[in-house]
PDB file of N, CA and C in Angstrom:
ATOM      1  N   UNK A   1     -20.175   6.326 -29.103  1.00 50.00           N
ATOM      2  CA  UNK A   1     -20.008   7.778 -29.417  1.00 50.00           C
ATOM      3  C   UNK A   1     -18.863   8.405 -28.458  1.00 50.00           C
ATOM      4  N   UNK A   2     -17.890   9.026 -29.086  1.00 58.00           N
ATOM      5  CA  UNK A   2     -16.572   9.508 -28.088  1.00 58.00           C
ATOM      6  C   UNK A   2     -17.176  10.456 -27.359  1.00 58.00           C
ATOM      7  N   UNK A   3     -16.373  10.698 -26.287  1.00 69.00           N
ATOM      8  CA  UNK A   3     -16.749  11.721 -25.370  1.00 69.00           C
ATOM      9  C   UNK A   3     -16.288  12.991 -25.954  1.00 69.00           C
ATOM     10  N   UNK A   4     -16.735  14.194 -25.493  1.00 79.00           N
ATOM     11  CA  UNK A   4     -16.458  15.422 -26.017  1.00 79.00           C
ATOM     12  C   UNK A   4     -15.295  16.013 -25.349  1.00 79.00           C
ATOM     13  N   UNK A   5     -14.440  16.472 -26.211  1.00 81.00           N
ATOM     14  CA  UNK A   5     -12.974  16.967 -25.626  1.00 81.00           C
ATOM     15  C   UNK A   5     -13.154  18.283 -24.892  1.00 81.00           C
ATOM     16  N   UNK A   6     -12.972  18.424 -23.736  1.00 87.00           N
ATOM     17  CA  UNK A   6     -12.943  19.710 -23.126  1.00 87.00           C
ATOM     18  C   UNK A   6     -11.685  20.590 -23.318  1.00 87.00           C
ATOM     19  N   UNK A   7     -12.024  21.963 -23.760  1.00 87.00           N
ATOM     20  CA  UNK A   7     -11.051  22.850 -23.863  1.00 87.00           C
ATOM     21  C   UNK A   7     -10.236  23.178 -22.390  1.00 87.00           C
ATOM     22  N   UNK A   8      -9.014  23.741 -22.548  1.00 83.00           N
ATOM     23  CA  UNK A   8      -8.517  24.324 -21.337  1.00 83.00           C
ATOM     24  C   UNK A   8      -9.529  25.399 -20.776  1.00 83.00           C
ATOM     25  N   UNK A   9      -9.303  25.514 -19.603  1.00 87.00           N
ATOM     26  CA  UNK A   9     -10.282  26.675 -19.015  1.00 87.00           C
ATOM     27  C   UNK A   9      -9.901  27.955 -19.235  1.00 87.00           C
ATOM     28  N   UNK A  10      -8.505  28.283 -19.543  1.00 91.00           N
ATOM     29  CA  UNK A  10      -8.240  29.570 -19.768  1.00 91.00           C
ATOM     30  C   UNK A  10      -6.716  29.507 -20.169  1.00 91.00           C
ATOM     31  N   UNK A  11      -5.895  30.565 -20.762  1.00 93.00           N
ATOM     32  CA  UNK A  11      -4.820  30.508 -21.084  1.00 93.00           C
ATOM     33  C   UNK A  11      -3.836  30.152 -20.137  1.00 93.00           C
ATOM     34  N   UNK A  12      -3.882  30.820 -18.998  1.00 94.00           N
ATOM     35  CA  UNK A  12      -3.163  30.616 -17.680  1.00 94.00           C
ATOM     36  C   UNK A  12      -2.972  29.159 -17.352  1.00 94.00           C
ATOM     37  N   UNK A  13      -4.052  28.540 -17.271  1.00 94.00           N
ATOM     38  CA  UNK A  13      -3.967  27.065 -16.925  1.00 94.00           C
ATOM     39  C   UNK A  13      -3.554  26.066 -17.959  1.00 94.00           C
ATOM     40  N   UNK A  14      -3.786  26.615 -19.384  1.00 95.00           N
ATOM     41  CA  UNK A  14      -3.414  25.777 -20.454  1.00 95.00           C
ATOM     42  C   UNK A  14      -1.874  25.968 -20.581  1.00 95.00           C
ATOM     43  N   UNK A  15      -1.074  27.061 -20.224  1.00 96.00           N
ATOM     44  CA  UNK A  15       0.384  27.244 -20.115  1.00 96.00           C
ATOM     45  C   UNK A  15       0.987  26.494 -19.101  1.00 96.00           C
ATOM     46  N   UNK A  16       0.296  26.509 -17.761  1.00 97.00           N
ATOM     47  CA  UNK A  16       0.828  25.759 -16.557  1.00 97.00           C
ATOM     48  C   UNK A  16       0.714  24.477 -16.877  1.00 97.00           C
ATOM     49  N   UNK A  17      -0.302  23.796 -17.475  1.00 97.00           N
ATOM     50  CA  UNK A  17      -0.429  22.464 -17.812  1.00 97.00           C
ATOM     51  C   UNK A  17       0.734  21.904 -18.840  1.00 97.00           C
ATOM     52  N   UNK A  18       0.927  22.844 -19.683  1.00 97.00           N
ATOM     53  CA  UNK A  18       1.984  22.713 -20.610  1.00 97.00           C
ATOM     54  C   UNK A  18       3.222  22.468 -19.977  1.00 97.00           C
ATOM     55  N   UNK A  19       3.565  23.310 -19.113  1.00 98.00           N
ATOM     56  CA  UNK A  19       4.812  23.279 -18.484  1.00 98.00           C
ATOM     57  C   UNK A  19       5.027  21.935 -17.569  1.00 98.00           C
ATOM     58  N   UNK A  20       3.924  21.515 -16.880  1.00 98.00           N
ATOM     59  CA  UNK A  20       4.012  20.315 -15.967  1.00 98.00           C
ATOM     60  C   UNK A  20       4.173  19.093 -16.920  1.00 98.00           C
ATOM     61  N   UNK A  21       3.657  19.197 -18.050  1.00 98.00           N
ATOM     62  CA  UNK A  21       3.698  17.894 -19.186  1.00 98.00           C
ATOM     63  C   UNK A  21       5.070  17.871 -19.692  1.00 98.00           C
ATOM     64  N   UNK A  22       5.518  19.074 -19.896  1.00 98.00           N
ATOM     65  CA  UNK A  22       7.033  19.222 -20.559  1.00 98.00           C
ATOM     66  C   UNK A  22       8.106  18.692 -19.506  1.00 98.00           C
ATOM     67  N   UNK A  23       7.771  19.004 -18.302  1.00 98.00           N
ATOM     68  CA  UNK A  23       8.899  18.665 -17.187  1.00 98.00           C
ATOM     69  C   UNK A  23       8.646  17.236 -17.060  1.00 98.00           C
ATOM     70  N   UNK A  24       7.339  16.599 -17.053  1.00 98.00           N
ATOM     71  CA  UNK A  24       7.219  15.235 -16.888  1.00 98.00           C
ATOM     72  C   UNK A  24       8.022  14.350 -17.991  1.00 98.00           C
ATOM     73  N   UNK A  25       7.771  14.915 -19.041  1.00 98.00           N
ATOM     74  CA  UNK A  25       8.340  14.254 -20.417  1.00 98.00           C
ATOM     75  C   UNK A  25       9.913  14.481 -20.417  1.00 98.00           C
ATOM     76  N   UNK A  26      10.281  15.683 -19.899  1.00 97.00           N
ATOM     77  CA  UNK A  26      11.692  15.565 -19.886  1.00 97.00           C
ATOM     78  C   UNK A  26      12.309  14.686 -18.522  1.00 97.00           C
ATOM     79  N   UNK A  27      11.722  14.389 -17.671  1.00 97.00           N
ATOM     80  CA  UNK A  27      12.071  13.394 -16.757  1.00 97.00           C
ATOM     81  C   UNK A  27      11.862  11.961 -17.185  1.00 97.00           C
ATOM     82  N   UNK A  28      11.257  11.753 -18.287  1.00 97.00           N
ATOM     83  CA  UNK A  28      10.941  10.409 -19.080  1.00 97.00           C
ATOM     84  C   UNK A  28       9.818   9.829 -18.189  1.00 97.00           C
ATOM     85  N   UNK A  29       8.993  10.326 -17.643  1.00 97.00           N
ATOM     86  CA  UNK A  29       7.954   9.732 -16.942  1.00 97.00           C
ATOM     87  C   UNK A  29       6.510   9.721 -17.711  1.00 97.00           C
ATOM     88  N   UNK A  30       5.750   8.584 -17.553  1.00 97.00           N
ATOM     89  CA  UNK A  30       4.461   8.435 -18.031  1.00 97.00           C
ATOM     90  C   UNK A  30       3.624   9.344 -17.127  1.00 97.00           C
ATOM     91  N   UNK A  31       2.426   9.577 -17.365  1.00 96.00           N
ATOM     92  CA  UNK A  31       1.565  10.291 -16.471  1.00 96.00           C
ATOM     93  C   UNK A  31       1.236   9.146 -15.249  1.00 96.00           C
ATOM     94  N   UNK A  32       1.010   8.015 -15.461  1.00 97.00           N
ATOM     95  CA  UNK A  32       0.885   7.534 -14.336  1.00 97.00           C
ATOM     96  C   UNK A  32       2.164   7.257 -13.412  1.00 97.00           C
ATOM     97  N   UNK A  33       3.181   7.094 -13.780  1.00 97.00           N
ATOM     98  CA  UNK A  33       4.457   7.125 -13.033  1.00 97.00           C
ATOM     99  C   UNK A  33       4.533   8.282 -12.367  1.00 97.00           C
ATOM    100  N   UNK A  34       4.390   9.489 -13.025  1.00 97.00           N
ATOM    101  CA  UNK A  34       4.504  10.778 -12.648  1.00 97.00           C
ATOM    102  C   UNK A  34       3.416  11.042 -11.349  1.00 97.00           C
ATOM    103  N   UNK A  35       2.283  10.682 -11.522  1.00 97.00           N
ATOM    104  CA  UNK A  35       1.325  10.759 -10.550  1.00 97.00           C
ATOM    105  C   UNK A  35       1.637  10.087  -9.410  1.00 97.00           C
ATOM    106  N   UNK A  36       2.136   8.743  -9.559  1.00 97.00           N
ATOM    107  CA  UNK A  36       2.377   7.966  -8.169  1.00 97.00           C
ATOM    108  C   UNK A  36       3.693   8.898  -7.699  1.00 97.00           C
ATOM    109  N   UNK A  37       4.496   9.294  -8.290  1.00 96.00           N
ATOM    110  CA  UNK A  37       5.673   9.973  -7.781  1.00 96.00           C
ATOM    111  C   UNK A  37       5.303  11.261  -6.956  1.00 96.00           C
ATOM    112  N   UNK A  38       4.301  11.897  -7.478  1.00 97.00           N
ATOM    113  CA  UNK A  38       3.615  13.221  -7.061  1.00 97.00           C
ATOM    114  C   UNK A  38       2.792  12.975  -5.774  1.00 97.00           C
ATOM    115  N   UNK A  39       1.985  11.794  -5.861  1.00 95.00           N
ATOM    116  CA  UNK A  39       1.166  11.471  -4.758  1.00 95.00           C
ATOM    117  C   UNK A  39      -0.283  12.085  -5.362  1.00 95.00           C
ATOM    118  N   UNK A  40      -0.594  12.013  -6.563  1.00 96.00           N
ATOM    119  CA  UNK A  40      -2.033  12.504  -7.121  1.00 96.00           C
ATOM    120  C   UNK A  40      -2.389  11.580  -7.994  1.00 96.00           C
ATOM    121  N   UNK A  41      -3.422  11.417  -8.207  1.00 96.00           N
ATOM    122  CA  UNK A  41      -4.208  10.215  -9.202  1.00 96.00           C
ATOM    123  C   UNK A  41      -4.005  10.963 -10.476  1.00 96.00           C
ATOM    124  N   UNK A  42      -3.670   9.680 -11.419  1.00 96.00           N
ATOM    125  CA  UNK A  42      -3.475  10.153 -12.712  1.00 96.00           C
ATOM    126  C   UNK A  42      -4.437  11.124 -13.528  1.00 96.00           C
ATOM    127  N   UNK A  43      -5.654  10.688 -13.296  1.00 96.00           N
ATOM    128  CA  UNK A  43      -6.479  11.608 -14.073  1.00 96.00           C
ATOM    129  C   UNK A  43      -6.652  12.975 -13.484  1.00 96.00           C
ATOM    130  N   UNK A  44      -6.290  13.276 -12.192  1.00 97.00           N
ATOM    131  CA  UNK A  44      -6.036  14.638 -12.018  1.00 97.00           C
ATOM    132  C   UNK A  44      -5.016  15.312 -12.488  1.00 97.00           C
ATOM    133  N   UNK A  45      -3.824  14.551 -12.639  1.00 97.00           N
ATOM    134  CA  UNK A  45      -2.574  15.059 -13.463  1.00 97.00           C
ATOM    135  C   UNK A  45      -2.806  15.314 -14.797  1.00 97.00           C
ATOM    136  N   UNK A  46      -3.800  14.515 -15.531  1.00 96.00           N
ATOM    137  CA  UNK A  46      -4.049  14.740 -16.763  1.00 96.00           C
ATOM    138  C   UNK A  46      -4.789  15.861 -17.034  1.00 96.00           C
ATOM    139  N   UNK A  47      -5.883  15.985 -16.296  1.00 96.00           N
ATOM    140  CA  UNK A  47      -6.570  17.393 -16.156  1.00 96.00           C
ATOM    141  C   UNK A  47      -5.824  18.606 -16.001  1.00 96.00           C
ATOM    142  N   UNK A  48      -4.890  18.562 -15.110  1.00 97.00           N
ATOM    143  CA  UNK A  48      -3.938  19.723 -14.840  1.00 97.00           C
ATOM    144  C   UNK A  48      -3.073  20.108 -16.222  1.00 97.00           C
ATOM    145  N   UNK A  49      -2.613  18.861 -16.829  1.00 97.00           N
ATOM    146  CA  UNK A  49      -1.748  19.024 -17.908  1.00 97.00           C
ATOM    147  C   UNK A  49      -2.441  19.540 -19.163  1.00 97.00           C
ATOM    148  N   UNK A  50      -3.755  19.187 -19.272  1.00 96.00           N
ATOM    149  CA  UNK A  50      -4.666  19.753 -20.306  1.00 96.00           C
ATOM    150  C   UNK A  50      -5.445  21.002 -20.083  1.00 96.00           C
ATOM    151  N   UNK A  51      -4.912  21.684 -18.855  1.00 95.00           N
ATOM    152  CA  UNK A  51      -5.556  23.123 -18.404  1.00 95.00           C
ATOM    153  C   UNK A  51      -7.021  23.047 -18.122  1.00 95.00           C
ATOM    154  N   UNK A  52      -7.516  21.931 -17.772  1.00 95.00           N
ATOM    155  CA  UNK A  52      -8.968  21.648 -17.398  1.00 95.00           C
ATOM    156  C   UNK A  52      -9.092  21.736 -15.857  1.00 95.00           C
ATOM    157  N   UNK A  53      -8.067  21.885 -15.063  1.00 94.00           N
ATOM    158  CA  UNK A  53      -8.218  21.984 -13.803  1.00 94.00           C
ATOM    159  C   UNK A  53      -7.101  22.759 -13.025  1.00 94.00           C
ATOM    160  N   UNK A  54      -7.706  23.640 -12.288  1.00 94.00           N
ATOM    161  CA  UNK A  54      -6.915  24.558 -11.505  1.00 94.00           C
ATOM    162  C   UNK A  54      -6.493  23.857 -10.200  1.00 94.00           C
ATOM    163  N   UNK A  55      -5.276  24.009  -9.830  1.00 94.00           N
ATOM    164  CA  UNK A  55      -4.763  23.340  -8.634  1.00 94.00           C
ATOM    165  C   UNK A  55      -4.719  24.090  -7.521  1.00 94.00           C
ATOM    166  N   UNK A  56      -4.820  23.369  -6.289  1.00 95.00           N
ATOM    167  CA  UNK A  56      -4.716  24.275  -5.119  1.00 95.00           C
ATOM    168  C   UNK A  56      -3.077  24.506  -4.884  1.00 95.00           C
ATOM    169  N   UNK A  57      -2.786  25.335  -3.950  1.00 96.00           N
ATOM    170  CA  UNK A  57      -1.506  25.439  -3.574  1.00 96.00           C
ATOM    171  C   UNK A  57      -0.663  24.419  -2.951  1.00 96.00           C
ATOM    172  N   UNK A  58      -1.446  23.474  -2.238  1.00 96.00           N
ATOM    173  CA  UNK A  58      -0.848  22.255  -1.665  1.00 96.00           C
ATOM    174  C   UNK A  58      -0.515  21.382  -2.659  1.00 96.00           C
ATOM    175  N   UNK A  59      -1.389  21.323  -3.757  1.00 97.00           N
ATOM    176  CA  UNK A  59      -0.833  20.280  -5.091  1.00 97.00           C
ATOM    177  C   UNK A  59       0.049  20.843  -5.822  1.00 97.00           C
ATOM    178  N   UNK A  60       0.123  22.205  -5.999  1.00 97.00           N
ATOM    179  CA  UNK A  60       1.250  22.877  -6.562  1.00 97.00           C
ATOM    180  C   UNK A  60       2.608  22.408  -6.147  1.00 97.00           C
ATOM    181  N   UNK A  61       2.694  22.615  -4.877  1.00 97.00           N
ATOM    182  CA  UNK A  61       3.812  22.108  -4.079  1.00 97.00           C
ATOM    183  C   UNK A  61       4.253  20.809  -4.327  1.00 97.00           C
ATOM    184  N   UNK A  62       3.210  19.925  -4.407  1.00 97.00           N
ATOM    185  CA  UNK A  62       3.501  18.307  -4.590  1.00 97.00           C
ATOM    186  C   UNK A  62       3.757  18.274  -6.177  1.00 97.00           C
ATOM    187  N   UNK A  63       3.320  18.989  -6.932  1.00 97.00           N
ATOM    188  CA  UNK A  63       3.611  18.681  -8.408  1.00 97.00           C
ATOM    189  C   UNK A  63       5.109  19.259  -8.585  1.00 97.00           C
ATOM    190  N   UNK A  64       5.663  20.285  -7.996  1.00 98.00           N
ATOM    191  CA  UNK A  64       6.840  20.667  -8.137  1.00 98.00           C
ATOM    192  C   UNK A  64       7.914  19.719  -7.468  1.00 98.00           C
ATOM    193  N   UNK A  65       7.577  19.310  -6.242  1.00 97.00           N
ATOM    194  CA  UNK A  65       8.464  18.481  -5.706  1.00 97.00           C
ATOM    195  C   UNK A  65       8.540  16.964  -6.459  1.00 97.00           C
ATOM    196  N   UNK A  66       7.508  16.451  -6.894  1.00 97.00           N
ATOM    197  CA  UNK A  66       7.476  15.226  -7.551  1.00 97.00           C
ATOM    198  C   UNK A  66       8.005  15.391  -9.237  1.00 97.00           C
ATOM    199  N   UNK A  67       8.233  16.441  -9.562  1.00 97.00           N
ATOM    200  CA  UNK A  67       8.833  16.749 -10.678  1.00 97.00           C
ATOM    201  C   UNK A  67      10.155  17.272 -10.708  1.00 97.00           C
ATOM    202  N   UNK A  68      10.774  17.393  -9.366  1.00 97.00           N
ATOM    203  CA  UNK A  68      12.264  17.916  -9.270  1.00 97.00           C
ATOM    204  C   UNK A  68      12.184  19.177  -9.786  1.00 97.00           C
ATOM    205  N   UNK A  69      11.306  20.120  -9.404  1.00 97.00           N
ATOM    206  CA  UNK A  69      11.611  21.607  -9.676  1.00 97.00           C
ATOM    207  C   UNK A  69      10.800  22.429  -8.665  1.00 97.00           C
ATOM    208  N   UNK A  70      10.828  23.709  -8.890  1.00 97.00           N
ATOM    209  CA  UNK A  70      10.162  24.767  -7.920  1.00 97.00           C
ATOM    210  C   UNK A  70       8.873  25.071  -8.376  1.00 97.00           C
ATOM    211  N   UNK A  71       8.073  25.436  -7.628  1.00 97.00           N
ATOM    212  CA  UNK A  71       6.665  26.129  -7.723  1.00 97.00           C
ATOM    213  C   UNK A  71       6.873  27.416  -8.762  1.00 97.00           C
ATOM    214  N   UNK A  72       7.978  27.926  -8.334  1.00 96.00           N
ATOM    215  CA  UNK A  72       8.292  29.334  -9.320  1.00 96.00           C
ATOM    216  C   UNK A  72       8.566  28.940 -10.790  1.00 96.00           C
ATOM    217  N   UNK A  73       9.319  27.903 -11.014  1.00 96.00           N
ATOM    218  CA  UNK A  73       9.494  27.828 -12.320  1.00 96.00           C
ATOM    219  C   UNK A  73       8.310  27.123 -13.097  1.00 96.00           C
ATOM    220  N   UNK A  74       7.392  26.526 -12.354  1.00 96.00           N
ATOM    221  CA  UNK A  74       6.019  26.187 -13.033  1.00 96.00           C
ATOM    222  C   UNK A  74       5.096  27.570 -13.289  1.00 96.00           C
ATOM    223  N   UNK A  75       5.359  28.674 -12.519  1.00 96.00           N
ATOM    224  CA  UNK A  75       4.528  29.680 -12.468  1.00 96.00           C
ATOM    225  C   UNK A  75       5.003  30.966 -13.152  1.00 96.00           C
ATOM    226  N   UNK A  76       6.405  31.222 -12.909  1.00 96.00           N
ATOM    227  CA  UNK A  76       6.931  32.481 -13.374  1.00 96.00           C
ATOM    228  C   UNK A  76       6.552  32.707 -14.920  1.00 96.00           C
ATOM    229  N   UNK A  77       5.945  33.945 -15.068  1.00 93.00           N
ATOM    230  CA  UNK A  77       5.643  34.268 -16.496  1.00 93.00           C
ATOM    231  C   UNK A  77       4.608  33.727 -17.007  1.00 93.00           C
ATOM    232  N   UNK A  78       3.686  33.246 -16.343  1.00 92.00           N
ATOM    233  CA  UNK A  78       2.309  32.701 -16.958  1.00 92.00           C
ATOM    234  C   UNK A  78       1.654  33.814 -17.362  1.00 92.00           C
ATOM    235  N   UNK A  79       0.863  33.609 -18.489  1.00 90.00           N
ATOM    236  CA  UNK A  79      -0.162  34.654 -18.916  1.00 90.00           C
ATOM    237  C   UNK A  79      -1.284  34.854 -17.869  1.00 90.00           C
ATOM    238  N   UNK A  80      -1.771  36.032 -17.702  1.00 88.00           N
ATOM    239  CA  UNK A  80      -2.811  36.427 -16.761  1.00 88.00           C
ATOM    240  C   UNK A  80      -4.157  36.180 -17.551  1.00 88.00           C
ATOM    241  N   UNK A  81      -5.008  35.185 -16.881  1.00 73.00           N
ATOM    242  CA  UNK A  81      -6.273  34.872 -17.275  1.00 73.00           C
ATOM    243  C   UNK A  81      -7.130  36.303 -17.418  1.00 73.00           C
ATOM    244  N   UNK A  82      -7.882  36.605 -18.422  1.00 72.00           N
ATOM    245  CA  UNK A  82      -8.892  37.598 -18.442  1.00 72.00           C
ATOM    246  C   UNK A  82      -9.866  37.509 -17.261  1.00 72.00           C
ATOM    247  N   UNK A  83     -10.323  38.479 -16.784  1.00 64.00           N
ATOM    248  CA  UNK A  83     -11.457  38.253 -15.784  1.00 64.00           C
ATOM    249  C   UNK A  83     -12.818  38.081 -16.610  1.00 64.00           C
ATOM    250  N   UNK A  84     -13.627  37.539 -15.954  1.00 50.00           N
ATOM    251  CA  UNK A  84     -14.783  36.948 -16.760  1.00 50.00           C
ATOM    252  C   UNK A  84     -16.084  38.079 -16.304  1.00 50.00           C
ATOM    253  N   UNK A  85     -15.599  39.017 -15.967  1.00 45.00           N
ATOM    254  CA  UNK A  85     -16.640  40.096 -15.579  1.00 45.00           C
ATOM    255  C   UNK A  85     -16.984  41.043 -16.874  1.00 45.00           C
TER     256      UNK A  85
END
């Protein structure tokens, strides 16, 4: 039986993940190659790209460095997630 596909946690993480994926593809890297270059596990990178995981600041800096970009380019103009209150 196939595993249930998890949706993105929120629009902010969905867009952030799309930016990470787009930059990885722009560099011609597979998830595995990018994860090795970034210094993160490929499953973690996949979850970030699908918007299923929020990343810590330390990992944001690693992602940007490994993808030859800046944290600002990955973050600027992201939609603000609605409060769950």
